[in-house]
C-alpha atoms as a printed R data frame, in Angstrom:
    type eleno elety resid chain resno       x      y      z
1   ATOM     1    CA   MET     A     1   0.311  0.074  0.089
2   ATOM     2    CA   SER     A     2   1.343  3.484 -0.940
3   ATOM     3    CA   ASP     A     3   1.827  6.049  1.527
4   ATOM     4    CA   SER     A     4  -0.960  8.093 -0.463
5   ATOM     5    CA   GLU     A     5  -3.415  5.464 -0.014
6   ATOM     6    CA   GLU     A     6  -2.606  5.444  3.663
7   ATOM     7    CA   GLU     A     7  -3.448  9.284  3.826
8   ATOM     8    CA   THR     A     8  -6.737  8.797  1.989
9   ATOM     9    CA   GLN     A     9  -7.936  6.034  4.463
10  ATOM    10    CA   ASP     A    10 -10.601  6.993  6.931
11  ATOM    11    CA   LYS     A    11  -9.375  7.600 10.757
12  ATOM    12    CA   GLN     A    12 -11.558  5.735 13.260
13  ATOM    13    CA   LEU     A    13 -12.132  6.865 16.845
14  ATOM    14    CA   LYS     A    14 -14.110  4.883 19.400
15  ATOM    15    CA   ILE     A    15 -15.876  7.297 21.476
16  ATOM    16    CA   VAL     A    16 -17.897  5.850 24.682
17  ATOM    17    CA   ILE     A    17 -20.996  7.507 26.235
18  ATOM    18    CA   LEU     A    18 -21.248  6.781 30.051
19  ATOM    19    CA   GLY     A    19 -23.624  8.208 32.735
20  ATOM    20    CA   ASP     A    20 -26.967  7.036 34.592
21  ATOM    21    CA   GLY     A    21 -29.873  5.304 32.932
22  ATOM    22    CA   ALA     A    22 -32.558  8.149 31.861
23  ATOM    23    CA   SER     A    23 -29.801 10.729 31.238
24  ATOM    24    CA   GLY     A    24 -30.381 10.674 27.572
25  ATOM    25    CA   LYS     A    25 -27.482  8.622 26.493
26  ATOM    26    CA   THR     A    26 -29.351  6.575 23.645
27  ATOM    27    CA   SER     A    27 -31.259  9.647 22.802
28  ATOM    28    CA   LEU     A    28 -28.068 11.466 22.154
29  ATOM    29    CA   ALA     A    29 -26.225  8.598 20.274
30  ATOM    30    CA   THR     A    30 -29.287  8.414 17.960
31  ATOM    31    CA   ARG     A    31 -29.729 11.961 17.471
32  ATOM    32    CA   PHE     A    32 -26.015 12.041 16.511
33  ATOM    33    CA   ALA     A    33 -26.197  8.696 14.337
34  ATOM    34    CA   GLN     A    34 -29.754  8.736 12.681
35  ATOM    35    CA   GLU     A    35 -31.075 12.165 13.235
36  ATOM    36    CA   ALA     A    36 -34.019 10.982 15.259
37  ATOM    37    CA   PHE     A    37 -35.099 11.013 18.333
38  ATOM    38    CA   GLY     A    38 -37.300  8.641 20.518
39  ATOM    39    CA   LYS     A    39 -40.083 10.047 22.818
40  ATOM    40    CA   GLN     A    40 -40.150  6.495 24.546
41  ATOM    41    CA   TYR     A    41 -37.698  5.682 26.887
42  ATOM    42    CA   LYS     A    42 -36.274  2.366 26.665
43  ATOM    43    CA   GLN     A    43 -33.523  1.111 28.915
44  ATOM    44    CA   THR     A    44 -30.300  0.030 27.283
45  ATOM    45    CA   VAL     A    45 -29.242 -3.528 28.314
46  ATOM    46    CA   GLY     A    46 -25.299 -3.806 28.211
47  ATOM    47    CA   LEU     A    47 -24.503 -1.519 24.988
48  ATOM    48    CA   ASP     A    48 -25.536 -0.373 21.714
49  ATOM    49    CA   PHE     A    49 -23.132  0.598 18.960
50  ATOM    50    CA   PHE     A    50 -23.594  3.274 16.256
51  ATOM    51    CA   LEU     A    51 -21.706  4.286 13.104
52  ATOM    52    CA   LYS     A    52 -21.122  7.546 11.634
53  ATOM    53    CA   ARG     A    53 -18.549  9.475  9.361
54  ATOM    54    CA   ILE     A    54 -17.765 12.955  9.606
55  ATOM    55    CA   THR     A    55 -15.195 15.383  8.142
56  ATOM    56    CA   LEU     A    56 -13.353 17.584  9.668
57  ATOM    57    CA   PRO     A    57 -11.281 20.795  8.694
58  ATOM    58    CA   GLY     A    58  -8.252 19.716  6.307
59  ATOM    59    CA   ASN     A    59 -10.668 17.239  4.531
60  ATOM    60    CA   VAL     A    60  -9.900 14.838  7.279
61  ATOM    61    CA   SER     A    61 -12.717 11.895  7.200
62  ATOM    62    CA   VAL     A    62 -13.335 10.457 10.626
63  ATOM    63    CA   THR     A    63 -15.727  7.146 11.144
64  ATOM    64    CA   LEU     A    64 -16.811  7.363 14.733
65  ATOM    65    CA   GLN     A    65 -17.594  4.278 16.694
66  ATOM    66    CA   VAL     A    66 -20.070  5.406 19.310
67  ATOM    67    CA   TRP     A    67 -20.581  2.995 22.193
68  ATOM    68    CA   ASP     A    68 -23.677  3.876 24.037
69  ATOM    69    CA   ILE     A    69 -23.177  1.808 27.417
70  ATOM    70    CA   GLY     A    70 -26.240  0.851 29.753
71  ATOM    71    CA   GLY     A    71 -26.402  3.196 33.081
72  ATOM    72    CA   GLN     A    72 -26.891 -0.259 34.862
73  ATOM    73    CA   THR     A    73 -23.677 -1.164 33.974
74  ATOM    74    CA   LEU     A    74 -21.597  1.102 36.463
75  ATOM    75    CA   GLY     A    75 -19.659 -1.578 38.862
76  ATOM    76    CA   GLY     A    76 -20.613 -4.374 36.201
77  ATOM    77    CA   LYS     A    77 -17.734 -6.882 34.830
78  ATOM    78    CA   MET     A    78 -17.952 -5.832 31.605
79  ATOM    79    CA   LEU     A    79 -17.830 -2.312 31.938
80  ATOM    80    CA   ASP     A    80 -13.976 -1.877 32.028
81  ATOM    81    CA   LYS     A    81 -14.005 -3.958 28.572
82  ATOM    82    CA   TYR     A    82 -16.320 -1.339 27.179
83  ATOM    83    CA   ILE     A    83 -14.236  1.491 28.021
84  ATOM    84    CA   TYR     A    84 -10.770  0.216 27.184
85  ATOM    85    CA   GLY     A    85  -9.628  1.570 24.075
86  ATOM    86    CA   ALA     A    86 -11.499  4.468 24.025
87  ATOM    87    CA   HIS     A    87 -10.065  7.723 22.283
88  ATOM    88    CA   GLY     A    88 -13.162  9.985 23.543
89  ATOM    89    CA   VAL     A    89 -15.457  9.605 26.277
90  ATOM    90    CA   LEU     A    90 -18.863 11.630 26.863
91  ATOM    91    CA   LEU     A    91 -20.093 11.841 30.486
92  ATOM    92    CA   VAL     A    92 -23.647 12.604 30.199
93  ATOM    93    CA   TYR     A    93 -26.023 13.835 32.930
94  ATOM    94    CA   ASP     A    94 -29.631 15.185 32.995
95  ATOM    95    CA   ILE     A    95 -29.663 19.068 33.981
96  ATOM    96    CA   THR     A    96 -32.992 18.076 35.810
97  ATOM    97    CA   ASN     A    97 -31.492 15.139 37.944
98  ATOM    98    CA   TYR     A    98 -28.870 16.145 40.498
99  ATOM    99    CA   GLN     A    99 -28.243 12.579 41.094
100 ATOM   100    CA   SER     A   100 -27.105 11.733 37.548
101 ATOM   101    CA   PHE     A   101 -24.942 14.615 38.117
102 ATOM   102    CA   GLU     A   102 -23.309 13.124 41.249
103 ATOM   103    CA   ASP     A   103 -22.698  9.999 40.147
104 ATOM   104    CA   LEU     A   104 -20.360 11.225 37.576
105 ATOM   105    CA   GLU     A   105 -17.714 10.858 40.000
106 ATOM   106    CA   ASP     A   106 -17.995  7.146 39.969
107 ATOM   107    CA   TRP     A   107 -18.178  7.149 35.876
108 ATOM   108    CA   LEU     A   108 -15.076  9.426 35.705
109 ATOM   109    CA   GLY     A   109 -13.216  7.003 38.513
110 ATOM   110    CA   MET     A   110 -13.913  3.854 36.481
111 ATOM   111    CA   VAL     A   111 -12.407  5.801 33.016
112 ATOM   112    CA   ARG     A   112  -9.314  6.694 34.992
113 ATOM   113    CA   LYS     A   113  -8.836  3.610 36.396
114 ATOM   114    CA   VAL     A   114  -9.207  1.565 33.191
115 ATOM   115    CA   ASN     A   115  -6.663  3.572 31.695
116 ATOM   116    CA   GLU     A   116  -4.084  4.315 34.616
117 ATOM   117    CA   GLU     A   117  -1.463  2.488 32.753
118 ATOM   118    CA   ALA     A   118  -2.564  3.099 29.251
119 ATOM   119    CA   GLU     A   119   0.224  5.151 27.155
120 ATOM   120    CA   ARG     A   120  -2.603  7.351 25.762
121 ATOM   121    CA   GLN     A   121  -5.618  8.789 28.132
122 ATOM   122    CA   PRO     A   122  -9.085  9.607 26.455
123 ATOM   123    CA   ASN     A   123 -10.885 12.754 25.805
124 ATOM   124    CA   VAL     A   124 -13.117 13.329 28.565
125 ATOM   125    CA   ALA     A   125 -16.183 15.692 27.918
126 ATOM   126    CA   LEU     A   126 -18.675 16.586 30.295
127 ATOM   127    CA   VAL     A   127 -22.466 16.652 28.528
128 ATOM   128    CA   ALA     A   128 -25.478 18.322 30.180
129 ATOM   129    CA   ASN     A   129 -28.117 16.807 28.259
130 ATOM   130    CA   LYS     A   130 -31.999 18.241 28.097
131 ATOM   131    CA   SER     A   131 -30.977 21.611 27.998
132 ATOM   132    CA   GLU     A   132 -33.595 22.253 24.900
133 ATOM   133    CA   ASP     A   133 -35.511 24.998 26.892
134 ATOM   134    CA   ALA     A   134 -33.106 26.263 29.452
135 ATOM   135    CA   VAL     A   135 -30.509 27.027 26.503
136 ATOM   136    CA   ALA     A   136 -31.716 26.231 22.882
137 ATOM   137    CA   CYS     A   137 -35.046 27.822 23.039
138 ATOM   138    CA   PRO     A   138 -35.760 31.283 22.175
139 ATOM   139    CA   ARG     A   139 -37.248 33.582 24.833
140 ATOM   140    CA   GLY     A   140 -40.756 32.747 25.232
141 ATOM   141    CA   ALA     A   141 -40.960 29.617 22.799
142 ATOM   142    CA   GLY     A   142 -41.733 26.332 24.245
143 ATOM   143    CA   VAL     A   143 -41.712 25.182 28.110
144 ATOM   144    CA   ASP     A   144 -39.494 26.753 30.339
145 ATOM   145    CA   LEU     A   145 -37.471 24.160 32.063
146 ATOM   146    CA   GLU     A   146 -35.288 26.471 33.934
147 ATOM   147    CA   HIS     A   147 -37.237 26.021 37.248
148 ATOM   148    CA   MET     A   148 -36.605 22.143 36.959
149 ATOM   149    CA   ARG     A   149 -32.757 22.494 36.585
150 ATOM   150    CA   THR     A   150 -30.965 20.902 39.754
151 ATOM   151    CA   VAL     A   151 -27.754 21.216 38.126
152 ATOM   152    CA   LYS     A   152 -26.326 25.034 38.180
153 ATOM   153    CA   ALA     A   153 -24.179 25.936 35.362
154 ATOM   154    CA   ASP     A   154 -21.438 26.930 37.757
155 ATOM   155    CA   LYS     A   155 -21.374 23.459 39.098
156 ATOM   156    CA   HIS     A   156 -21.167 22.151 35.718
157 ATOM   157    CA   SER     A   157 -18.240 24.496 34.929
158 ATOM   158    CA   ARG     A   158 -16.290 23.579 38.314
159 ATOM   159    CA   PHE     A   159 -16.606 20.070 37.594
160 ATOM   160    CA   CYS     A   160 -14.764 20.587 34.260
161 ATOM   161    CA   GLN     A   161 -12.117 22.800 35.527
162 ATOM   162    CA   GLU     A   162 -11.491 20.486 38.414
163 ATOM   163    CA   ASN     A   163 -11.338 17.349 36.260
164 ATOM   164    CA   GLY     A   164  -9.721 18.876 32.807
165 ATOM   165    CA   LEU     A   165 -12.807 18.227 30.760
166 ATOM   166    CA   SER     A   166 -14.313 20.049 27.874
167 ATOM   167    CA   SER     A   167 -17.878 21.449 28.420
168 ATOM   168    CA   HIS     A   168 -21.073 20.968 26.382
169 ATOM   169    CA   PHE     A   169 -24.770 21.908 26.930
170 ATOM   170    CA   VAL     A   170 -26.894 19.896 24.370
171 ATOM   171    CA   SER     A   171 -30.603 18.611 23.574
172 ATOM   172    CA   ALA     A   172 -30.861 15.241 22.339
173 ATOM   173    CA   LYS     A   173 -34.675 16.149 21.788
174 ATOM   174    CA   THR     A   174 -34.177 18.995 19.668
175 ATOM   175    CA   GLY     A   175 -30.710 18.197 18.375
176 ATOM   176    CA   ASP     A   176 -29.247 21.464 19.428
177 ATOM   177    CA   SER     A   177 -25.200 21.253 19.978
178 ATOM   178    CA   VAL     A   178 -25.264 17.747 19.485
179 ATOM   179    CA   ALA     A   179 -23.306 17.311 16.106
180 ATOM   180    CA   VAL     A   180 -20.720 20.113 17.390
181 ATOM   181    CA   CYS     A   181 -19.985 18.167 20.658
182 ATOM   182    CA   PHE     A   182 -19.281 15.140 18.795
183 ATOM   183    CA   GLN     A   183 -17.313 17.286 16.180
184 ATOM   184    CA   ARG     A   184 -15.331 18.957 18.839
185 ATOM   185    CA   VAL     A   185 -14.725 15.971 20.815
186 ATOM   186    CA   ALA     A   186 -13.151 14.347 17.804
187 ATOM   187    CA   ALA     A   187 -11.335 17.355 16.878
188 ATOM   188    CA   ASP     A   188  -9.615 17.687 20.109
189 ATOM   189    CA   THR     A   189  -8.486 14.086 20.038
190 ATOM   190    CA   LEU     A   190  -6.942 14.386 16.801
191 ATOM   191    CA   GLY     A   191  -5.223 17.602 17.665
192 ATOM   192    CA   ILE     A   192  -7.428 19.624 15.032
193 ATOM   193    CA   LYS     A   193  -8.537 22.852 15.899
194 ATOM   194    CA   LEU     A   194 -12.291 24.148 14.838
195 ATOM   195    CA   ASN     A   195 -12.930 27.891 14.328
196 ATOM   196    CA   LYS     A   196 -16.285 29.423 15.398
197 ATOM   197    CA   ALA     A   197 -17.383 29.357 11.693
198 ATOM   198    CA   GLU     A   198 -17.004 25.506 11.391
199 ATOM   199    CA   MET     A   199 -18.508 24.785 14.679
200 ATOM   200    CA   GLU     A   200 -21.580 26.866 13.562
201 ATOM   201    CA   GLN     A   201 -21.817 25.132 10.360
202 ATOM   202    CA   SER     A   202 -22.342 21.762 12.269
203 ATOM   203    CA   GLN     A   203 -24.725 23.271 14.390
204 ATOM   204    CA   GLY     A   204 -27.200 23.208 11.869
205 ATOM   205    CA   VAL     A   205 -30.425 25.143 11.770
206 ATOM   206    CA   LEU     A   206 -32.926 24.900 14.797
207 ATOM   207    CA   LYS     A   207 -36.418 24.554 13.933
208 ATOM   208    CA   ALA     A   208 -39.286 25.504 16.208
209 ATOM   209    CA   GLU     A   209 -43.261 25.001 15.479
210 ATOM   210    CA   LEU     A   210 -45.299 27.990 16.345
211 ATOM   211    CA   VAL     A   211 -48.455 26.939 18.465
212 ATOM   212    CA   ASP     A   212 -51.846 28.625 18.967
213 ATOM   213    CA   TYR     A   213 -52.476 27.920 22.339
214 ATOM   214    CA   ARG     A   214 -56.172 29.271 21.839
215 ATOM   215    CA   GLU     A   215 -56.237 25.831 20.029
216 ATOM   216    CA   ALA     A   216 -54.013 23.639 22.019
217 ATOM   217    CA   SER     A   217 -54.940 21.471 24.878
218 ATOM   218    CA   GLY     A   218 -51.519 22.194 26.644
219 ATOM   219    CA   LEU     A   219 -48.128 22.637 26.765
220 ATOM   220    CA   ARG     A   220 -47.413 19.094 25.230
221 ATOM   221    CA   GLU     A   221 -48.572 20.697 22.256
222 ATOM   222    CA   TYR     A   222 -45.492 22.215 21.637
223 ATOM   223    CA   ARG     A   223 -42.630 20.435 19.954
224 ATOM   224    CA   ALA     A   224 -39.178 21.359 18.770
225 ATOM   225    CA   ALA     A   225 -36.895 19.765 16.261
226 ATOM   226    CA   ALA     A   226 -33.335 20.315 14.781
227 ATOM   227    CA   ALA     A   227 -31.335 18.807 11.748
228 ATOM   228    CA   ALA     A   228 -27.895 17.540 12.779
229 ATOM   229    CA   ALA     A   229 -25.092 17.696 10.503
230 ATOM   230    CA   ARG     A   230 -25.432 15.256  7.139
231 ATOM   231    CA   CYS     A   231 -23.523 12.356  6.897
232 ATOM   232    CA   ASP     A   232 -22.706  9.839  4.114
233 ATOM   233    CA   LYS     A   233 -23.567  6.657  5.928
234 ATOM   234    CA   SER     A   234 -24.864  5.986  9.581
235 ATOM   235    CA   SER     A   235 -25.426  2.379 11.046
236 ATOM   236    CA   VAL     A   236 -26.505  1.113 14.413
237 ATOM   237    CA   CYS     A   237 -26.291 -2.387 16.137
238 ATOM   238    CA   SER     A   238 -27.086 -3.740 19.530
239 ATOM   239    CA   VAL     A   239 -25.231 -5.939 21.939
240 ATOM   240    CA   GLN     A   240 -26.935 -7.364 25.299
């Protein structure tokens, strides 16, 4: 194989998503890989596996292997094997569930334990999920969940600073900031710098549906959706 052929090969990164059950890990992975969102919660048993190809600046093609780890696996016999060899780790919590934030200490501890003798440490990111109404929606649009937030932004920032993590606020429901989160983690892992324009391009356009509340039966009538960055190929499989 020639040098030119090697240079044109896709790079591959293993990205592991960790966090408590119901924090939105599967929704996050599905939104990124399939541009879809399931309204019904379904517990992940073992792990789900997604593939998606993205292109980074410099025309660098990267295939992301996204490992969605079930929340009940913390302390399980297979967790270290799932984490081993990861290039990037997303620690996901639900902004309205403080326990899911507190438990990140245990998840992060497991990541570091598995990699304590590794030559290369994974790039770890802190991801605040379910931020659709507190962060993404314009003023006056949608249902305001700010009053339900139990994890304040300063606690999020402090955890990042104390542990050397990158910071992300996303909504798997609307798709807001999901694509750029994965793009940043991949770029940081490969040492590729992203400028503001490149991140905004990956962000996609947030679409909101206007609701006539005179005809609507309640706040549930409001829905928000967003388009994540487009990709050539996407696939998913499940391992239990």
